[in-house]
Amino acid sequence: MIDSFRNIAKTIEPLKPLAVAVGLLCLIVVIVTVLTSETPEGDRYLIPAAVGLLWSLSSYVFIGYFASVPEKTRASQGLLQRMKGRLHRGWYWFVALAFTATTLAAAFMSYRLVSIWLGEHLG
C-alpha cells in the first residue's frame, strides 16, 4: 500500500502548487465570508470553500508525505540497517492507515456538506 501511495504521490507531485493555490483561495473565501457575512445569503460559498480547503490540504499533505516513502530493505543490507528500514517503513504504514481513515471521514463529511449546500441553494 505505501509503495502504491509513493507512486501516486510522485505521479501527481507537479500538482502540489495547484493544491496550495486552491487551498489559499478557499482559505481566503472562508475568512472573508466569516468576517463580512451578515446574512445567510452571504454565507453562500462558505461550505464549498471549506470542502475545497479540506481536499486541497489533504492533497498537499498526501503528496508531501508519501513522495518520500523509503524503498524496501534488501537482504544484502546488515541486520541493523534492515531493522531501521523496517521501522521507518512501519511508521509510513501507520500514517497510511490513519490517512486512509481520515480520507474516508473527509469523503463522508464532504458528501454531507455538499448535499446540505445543494439542498439549501438548489432545492
Tab-separated table of N, CA and C in Angstrom:
chain	number	residue	atom	x	y	z
A	1	MET	N	0.826	-1.188	0.000
A	1	MET	CA	0.000	0.000	0.000
A	1	MET	C	0.875	1.258	0.000
A	2	ILE	N	1.907	1.282	0.851
A	2	ILE	CA	2.699	2.508	0.911
A	2	ILE	C	3.510	2.717	-0.349
A	3	ASP	N	3.867	1.620	-1.021
A	3	ASP	CA	4.568	1.773	-2.298
A	3	ASP	C	3.628	2.331	-3.363
A	4	SER	N	2.380	1.915	-3.318
A	4	SER	CA	1.379	2.479	-4.238
A	4	SER	C	1.164	3.958	-3.942
A	5	PHE	N	1.073	4.303	-2.657
A	5	PHE	CA	0.925	5.709	-2.285
A	5	PHE	C	2.116	6.528	-2.776
A	6	ARG	N	3.333	5.963	-2.640
A	6	ARG	CA	4.521	6.669	-3.110
A	6	ARG	C	4.444	6.909	-4.615
A	7	ASN	N	4.059	5.871	-5.368
A	7	ASN	CA	3.962	6.018	-6.819
A	7	ASN	C	2.921	7.056	-7.219
A	8	ILE	N	1.777	7.048	-6.545
A	8	ILE	CA	0.733	8.037	-6.830
A	8	ILE	C	1.226	9.433	-6.472
A	9	ALA	N	1.848	9.564	-5.309
A	9	ALA	CA	2.330	10.883	-4.870
A	9	ALA	C	3.382	11.429	-5.822
A	10	LYS	N	4.273	10.574	-6.294
A	10	LYS	CA	5.300	11.044	-7.228
A	10	LYS	C	4.688	11.411	-8.575
A	11	THR	N	3.640	10.700	-8.980
A	11	THR	CA	2.978	10.997	-10.248
A	11	THR	C	2.267	12.347	-10.202
A	12	ILE	N	1.608	12.629	-9.093
A	12	ILE	CA	0.845	13.880	-9.004
A	12	ILE	C	1.622	15.006	-8.324
A	13	GLU	N	2.891	14.790	-8.070
A	13	GLU	CA	3.709	15.816	-7.414
A	13	GLU	C	3.701	17.159	-8.143
A	14	PRO	N	3.641	17.199	-9.484
A	14	PRO	CA	3.560	18.507	-10.151
A	14	PRO	C	2.295	19.295	-9.805
A	15	LEU	N	1.291	18.637	-9.238
A	15	LEU	CA	0.055	19.326	-8.860
A	15	LEU	C	0.125	19.961	-7.468
A	16	LYS	N	1.246	19.806	-6.795
A	16	LYS	CA	1.385	20.353	-5.438
A	16	LYS	C	1.184	21.871	-5.402
A	17	PRO	N	1.763	22.645	-6.327
A	17	PRO	CA	1.498	24.089	-6.311
A	17	PRO	C	0.022	24.433	-6.555
A	18	LEU	N	-0.656	23.618	-7.353
A	18	LEU	CA	-2.084	23.834	-7.576
A	18	LEU	C	-2.868	23.596	-6.288
A	19	ALA	N	-2.500	22.575	-5.531
A	19	ALA	CA	-3.160	22.313	-4.246
A	19	ALA	C	-2.965	23.483	-3.294
A	20	VAL	N	-1.776	24.065	-3.301
A	20	VAL	CA	-1.509	25.232	-2.453
A	20	VAL	C	-2.355	26.422	-2.906
A	21	ALA	N	-2.399	26.662	-4.206
A	21	ALA	CA	-3.159	27.809	-4.734
A	21	ALA	C	-4.652	27.665	-4.437
A	22	VAL	N	-5.199	26.476	-4.675
A	22	VAL	CA	-6.620	26.249	-4.410
A	22	VAL	C	-6.892	26.370	-2.909
A	23	GLY	N	-5.995	25.826	-2.099
A	23	GLY	CA	-6.166	25.925	-0.653
A	23	GLY	C	-6.147	27.360	-0.155
A	24	LEU	N	-5.222	28.162	-0.674
A	24	LEU	CA	-5.170	29.572	-0.273
A	24	LEU	C	-6.414	30.329	-0.720
A	25	LEU	N	-6.871	30.059	-1.931
A	25	LEU	CA	-8.084	30.708	-2.420
A	25	LEU	C	-9.282	30.331	-1.553
A	26	CYS	N	-9.411	29.063	-1.240
A	26	CYS	CA	-10.516	28.620	-0.388
A	26	CYS	C	-10.409	29.206	1.016
A	27	LEU	N	-9.201	29.281	1.547
A	27	LEU	CA	-8.997	29.871	2.869
A	27	LEU	C	-9.396	31.342	2.870
A	28	ILE	N	-9.040	32.064	1.829
A	28	ILE	CA	-9.419	33.477	1.715
A	28	ILE	C	-10.935	33.620	1.661
A	29	VAL	N	-11.592	32.757	0.884
A	29	VAL	CA	-13.052	32.807	0.794
A	29	VAL	C	-13.675	32.528	2.155
A	30	VAL	N	-13.160	31.538	2.873
A	30	VAL	CA	-13.696	31.212	4.201
A	30	VAL	C	-13.514	32.393	5.148
A	31	ILE	N	-12.321	32.973	5.179
A	31	ILE	CA	-12.048	34.085	6.094
A	31	ILE	C	-12.902	35.297	5.749
A	32	VAL	N	-12.961	35.653	4.484
A	32	VAL	CA	-13.759	36.818	4.075
A	32	VAL	C	-15.233	36.582	4.378
A	33	THR	N	-15.717	35.390	4.125
A	33	THR	CA	-17.121	35.085	4.388
A	33	THR	C	-17.433	35.161	5.876
A	34	VAL	N	-16.572	34.596	6.697
A	34	VAL	CA	-16.811	34.611	8.141
A	34	VAL	C	-16.744	36.033	8.694
A	35	LEU	N	-15.814	36.834	8.202
A	35	LEU	CA	-15.646	38.187	8.741
A	35	LEU	C	-16.650	39.196	8.200
A	36	THR	N	-17.171	38.984	7.007
A	36	THR	CA	-18.024	40.012	6.406
A	36	THR	C	-19.481	39.621	6.261
A	37	SER	N	-19.815	38.378	6.364
A	37	SER	CA	-21.192	37.952	6.118
A	37	SER	C	-22.093	38.322	7.287
A	38	GLU	N	-23.219	38.929	6.939
A	38	GLU	CA	-24.198	39.300	7.963
A	38	GLU	C	-25.522	38.590	7.756
A	39	THR	N	-25.704	37.961	6.602
A	39	THR	CA	-26.955	37.260	6.302
A	39	THR	C	-26.630	35.840	5.843
A	40	PRO	N	-27.637	34.957	5.904
A	40	PRO	CA	-27.415	33.594	5.388
A	40	PRO	C	-27.066	33.582	3.897
A	41	GLU	N	-27.559	34.541	3.139
A	41	GLU	CA	-27.220	34.614	1.716
A	41	GLU	C	-25.742	34.942	1.518
A	42	GLY	N	-25.154	35.646	2.452
A	42	GLY	CA	-23.737	35.971	2.374
A	42	GLY	C	-22.838	34.777	2.624
A	43	ASP	N	-23.418	33.727	3.216
A	43	ASP	CA	-22.673	32.502	3.508
A	43	ASP	C	-22.735	31.497	2.362
A	44	ARG	N	-23.179	31.925	1.205
A	44	ARG	CA	-23.443	31.030	0.081
A	44	ARG	C	-22.236	30.152	-0.287
A	45	TYR	N	-21.037	30.697	-0.240
A	45	TYR	CA	-19.857	29.954	-0.688
A	45	TYR	C	-19.002	29.418	0.462
A	46	LEU	N	-19.499	29.499	1.674
A	46	LEU	CA	-18.736	29.033	2.823
A	46	LEU	C	-18.522	27.518	2.796
A	47	ILE	N	-19.567	26.763	2.571
A	47	ILE	CA	-19.448	25.302	2.566
A	47	ILE	C	-18.572	24.809	1.413
A	48	PRO	N	-18.783	25.263	0.167
A	48	PRO	CA	-17.889	24.795	-0.894
A	48	PRO	C	-16.427	25.183	-0.651
A	49	ALA	N	-16.198	26.359	-0.092
A	49	ALA	CA	-14.825	26.779	0.191
A	49	ALA	C	-14.213	25.921	1.297
A	50	ALA	N	-14.991	25.573	2.306
A	50	ALA	CA	-14.482	24.713	3.382
A	50	ALA	C	-14.154	23.322	2.853
A	51	VAL	N	-15.009	22.784	1.986
A	51	VAL	CA	-14.748	21.473	1.395
A	51	VAL	C	-13.503	21.542	0.495
A	52	GLY	N	-13.385	22.599	-0.287
A	52	GLY	CA	-12.206	22.772	-1.135
A	52	GLY	C	-10.928	22.892	-0.315
A	53	LEU	N	-10.996	23.619	0.789
A	53	LEU	CA	-9.841	23.751	1.679
A	53	LEU	C	-9.458	22.397	2.267
A	54	LEU	N	-10.436	21.635	2.687
A	54	LEU	CA	-10.192	20.304	3.242
A	54	LEU	C	-9.473	19.410	2.236
A	55	TRP	N	-9.930	19.366	0.996
A	55	TRP	CA	-9.346	18.481	-0.006
A	55	TRP	C	-8.012	18.995	-0.526
A	56	SER	N	-7.848	20.293	-0.621
A	56	SER	CA	-6.543	20.790	-1.066
A	56	SER	C	-5.482	20.548	0.006
A	57	LEU	N	-5.848	20.713	1.267
A	57	LEU	CA	-4.915	20.414	2.358
A	57	LEU	C	-4.575	18.923	2.386
A	58	SER	N	-5.587	18.100	2.205
A	58	SER	CA	-5.366	16.660	2.175
A	58	SER	C	-4.452	16.264	1.016
A	59	SER	N	-4.658	16.853	-0.139
A	59	SER	CA	-3.822	16.569	-1.311
A	59	SER	C	-2.379	16.997	-1.070
A	60	TYR	N	-2.211	18.182	-0.507
A	60	TYR	CA	-0.872	18.697	-0.232
A	60	TYR	C	-0.123	17.784	0.738
A	61	VAL	N	-0.791	17.374	1.795
A	61	VAL	CA	-0.162	16.501	2.788
A	61	VAL	C	0.166	15.139	2.163
A	62	PHE	N	-0.761	14.600	1.373
A	62	PHE	CA	-0.524	13.308	0.723
A	62	PHE	C	0.716	13.365	-0.163
A	63	ILE	N	0.785	14.371	-1.015
A	63	ILE	CA	1.912	14.493	-1.932
A	63	ILE	C	3.213	14.715	-1.152
A	64	GLY	N	3.175	15.610	-0.207
A	64	GLY	CA	4.383	15.945	0.541
A	64	GLY	C	4.916	14.809	1.393
A	65	TYR	N	4.020	14.037	1.971
A	65	TYR	CA	4.465	12.996	2.893
A	65	TYR	C	4.809	11.696	2.178
A	66	PHE	N	3.952	11.247	1.287
A	66	PHE	CA	4.143	9.925	0.702
A	66	PHE	C	5.104	9.903	-0.475
A	67	ALA	N	5.524	11.038	-0.966
A	67	ALA	CA	6.530	11.047	-2.034
A	67	ALA	C	7.894	10.615	-1.502
A	68	SER	N	8.068	10.623	-0.196
A	68	SER	CA	9.371	10.286	0.385
A	68	SER	C	9.382	8.944	1.124
A	69	VAL	N	8.474	8.044	0.772
A	69	VAL	CA	8.464	6.717	1.387
A	69	VAL	C	9.764	5.991	1.008
A	70	PRO	N	10.474	5.446	1.988
A	70	PRO	CA	11.739	4.761	1.665
A	70	PRO	C	11.498	3.441	0.936
A	71	GLU	N	12.505	3.029	0.178
A	71	GLU	CA	12.450	1.755	-0.545
A	71	GLU	C	12.462	0.598	0.454
A	72	LYS	N	12.027	-0.576	-0.014
A	72	LYS	CA	12.081	-1.777	0.823
A	72	LYS	C	13.539	-2.123	1.111
A	73	THR	N	13.744	-2.734	2.260
A	73	THR	CA	15.105	-3.152	2.607
A	73	THR	C	15.498	-4.369	1.770
A	74	ARG	N	16.796	-4.497	1.535
A	74	ARG	CA	17.322	-5.622	0.750
A	74	ARG	C	18.021	-6.604	1.692
A	75	ALA	N	18.063	-7.847	1.269
A	75	ALA	CA	18.704	-8.889	2.081
A	75	ALA	C	20.205	-8.643	2.211
A	76	SER	N	20.777	-7.889	1.273
A	76	SER	CA	22.217	-7.636	1.316
A	76	SER	C	22.602	-6.597	2.374
A	77	GLN	N	21.629	-5.908	2.923
A	77	GLN	CA	21.917	-4.918	3.961
A	77	GLN	C	22.149	-5.634	5.294
A	78	GLY	N	22.821	-4.953	6.191
A	78	GLY	CA	23.071	-5.525	7.509
A	78	GLY	C	21.796	-5.606	8.334
A	79	LEU	N	21.842	-6.391	9.386
A	79	LEU	CA	20.679	-6.601	10.241
A	79	LEU	C	20.169	-5.288	10.825
A	80	LEU	N	21.062	-4.462	11.316
A	80	LEU	CA	20.662	-3.190	11.916
A	80	LEU	C	20.021	-2.261	10.881
A	81	GLN	N	20.589	-2.214	9.688
A	81	GLN	CA	20.016	-1.375	8.631
A	81	GLN	C	18.641	-1.883	8.212
A	82	ARG	N	18.476	-3.196	8.135
A	82	ARG	CA	17.169	-3.759	7.771
A	82	ARG	C	16.126	-3.441	8.834
A	83	MET	N	16.517	-3.570	10.105
A	83	MET	CA	15.569	-3.272	11.187
A	83	MET	C	15.186	-1.799	11.175
A	84	LYS	N	16.172	-0.937	10.985
A	84	LYS	CA	15.902	0.501	10.931
A	84	LYS	C	14.979	0.825	9.751
A	85	GLY	N	15.242	0.231	8.593
A	85	GLY	CA	14.412	0.450	7.413
A	85	GLY	C	12.992	-0.038	7.610
A	86	ARG	N	12.862	-1.195	8.256
A	86	ARG	CA	11.516	-1.731	8.511
A	86	ARG	C	10.749	-0.881	9.512
A	87	LEU	N	11.424	-0.371	10.515
A	87	LEU	CA	10.752	0.527	11.465
A	87	LEU	C	10.306	1.816	10.775
A	88	HIS	N	11.173	2.330	9.934
A	88	HIS	CA	10.843	3.557	9.198
A	88	HIS	C	9.636	3.326	8.292
A	89	ARG	N	9.641	2.214	7.544
A	89	ARG	CA	8.508	1.896	6.682
A	89	ARG	C	7.263	1.566	7.509
A	90	GLY	N	7.458	0.984	8.691
A	90	GLY	CA	6.326	0.702	9.584
A	90	GLY	C	5.607	1.970	9.986
A	91	TRP	N	6.381	3.018	10.240
A	91	TRP	CA	5.783	4.302	10.565
A	91	TRP	C	4.936	4.808	9.396
A	92	TYR	N	5.446	4.650	8.169
A	92	TYR	CA	4.684	5.058	6.991
A	92	TYR	C	3.405	4.229	6.843
A	93	TRP	N	3.462	2.952	7.212
A	93	TRP	CA	2.255	2.128	7.188
A	93	TRP	C	1.218	2.677	8.166
A	94	PHE	N	1.655	3.013	9.353
A	94	PHE	CA	0.745	3.579	10.349
A	94	PHE	C	0.120	4.877	9.831
A	95	VAL	N	0.948	5.749	9.280
A	95	VAL	CA	0.446	7.017	8.742
A	95	VAL	C	-0.493	6.760	7.562
A	96	ALA	N	-0.174	5.775	6.727
A	96	ALA	CA	-1.032	5.453	5.579
A	96	ALA	C	-2.407	4.974	6.040
A	97	LEU	N	-2.438	4.150	7.078
A	97	LEU	CA	-3.728	3.693	7.605
A	97	LEU	C	-4.519	4.856	8.199
A	98	ALA	N	-3.840	5.723	8.945
A	98	ALA	CA	-4.510	6.899	9.508
A	98	ALA	C	-4.987	7.826	8.396
A	99	PHE	N	-4.171	8.010	7.365
A	99	PHE	CA	-4.543	8.869	6.249
A	99	PHE	C	-5.749	8.295	5.506
A	100	THR	N	-5.774	6.980	5.329
A	100	THR	CA	-6.917	6.342	4.669
A	100	THR	C	-8.192	6.545	5.482
A	101	ALA	N	-8.096	6.376	6.788
A	101	ALA	CA	-9.267	6.570	7.651
A	101	ALA	C	-9.751	8.022	7.608
A	102	THR	N	-8.828	8.963	7.670
A	102	THR	CA	-9.244	10.367	7.637
A	102	THR	C	-9.771	10.763	6.260
A	103	THR	N	-9.261	10.135	5.208
A	103	THR	CA	-9.783	10.410	3.872
A	103	THR	C	-11.211	9.901	3.740
A	104	LEU	N	-11.487	8.729	4.276
A	104	LEU	CA	-12.859	8.218	4.261
A	104	LEU	C	-13.786	9.128	5.064
A	105	ALA	N	-13.314	9.597	6.210
A	105	ALA	CA	-14.118	10.518	7.013
A	105	ALA	C	-14.332	11.843	6.267
A	106	ALA	N	-13.304	12.328	5.593
A	106	ALA	CA	-13.426	13.570	4.822
A	106	ALA	C	-14.386	13.398	3.648
A	107	ALA	N	-14.358	12.236	3.023
A	107	ALA	CA	-15.276	11.971	1.907
A	107	ALA	C	-16.719	11.953	2.405
A	108	PHE	N	-16.950	11.304	3.547
A	108	PHE	CA	-18.297	11.291	4.117
A	108	PHE	C	-18.740	12.694	4.502
A	109	MET	N	-17.855	13.437	5.157
A	109	MET	CA	-18.184	14.799	5.566
A	109	MET	C	-18.437	15.692	4.348
A	110	SER	N	-17.630	15.534	3.316
A	110	SER	CA	-17.812	16.318	2.092
A	110	SER	C	-19.158	16.005	1.451
A	111	TYR	N	-19.500	14.728	1.400
A	111	TYR	CA	-20.790	14.326	0.840
A	111	TYR	C	-21.939	14.973	1.606
A	112	ARG	N	-21.860	14.924	2.919
A	112	ARG	CA	-22.934	15.503	3.739
A	112	ARG	C	-23.006	17.021	3.563
A	113	LEU	N	-21.854	17.689	3.600
A	113	LEU	CA	-21.847	19.146	3.465
A	113	LEU	C	-22.343	19.592	2.095
A	114	VAL	N	-21.885	18.925	1.058
A	114	VAL	CA	-22.309	19.304	-0.293
A	114	VAL	C	-23.788	19.016	-0.489
A	115	SER	N	-24.293	17.914	0.052
A	115	SER	CA	-25.721	17.634	-0.095
A	115	SER	C	-26.558	18.659	0.673
A	116	ILE	N	-26.106	19.082	1.828
A	116	ILE	CA	-26.817	20.142	2.566
A	116	ILE	C	-26.772	21.446	1.783
A	117	TRP	N	-25.602	21.788	1.252
A	117	TRP	CA	-25.453	23.025	0.499
A	117	TRP	C	-26.328	23.012	-0.748
A	118	LEU	N	-26.326	21.900	-1.470
A	118	LEU	CA	-27.159	21.807	-2.677
A	118	LEU	C	-28.647	21.877	-2.320
A	119	GLY	N	-29.030	21.268	-1.201
A	119	GLY	CA	-30.416	21.334	-0.753
A	119	GLY	C	-30.852	22.751	-0.422
A	120	GLU	N	-29.955	23.514	0.158
A	120	GLU	CA	-30.283	24.895	0.522
A	120	GLU	C	-30.303	25.838	-0.680
A	121	HIS	N	-29.409	25.620	-1.623
A	121	HIS	CA	-29.245	26.598	-2.710
A	121	HIS	C	-29.844	26.163	-4.038
A	122	LEU	N	-30.151	24.898	-4.192
A	122	LEU	CA	-30.751	24.455	-5.457
A	122	LEU	C	-32.129	23.835	-5.255
A	123	GLY	N	-32.451	23.498	-4.026
A	123	GLY	CA	-33.701	22.782	-3.798
A	123	GLY	C	-34.670	23.625	-3.122
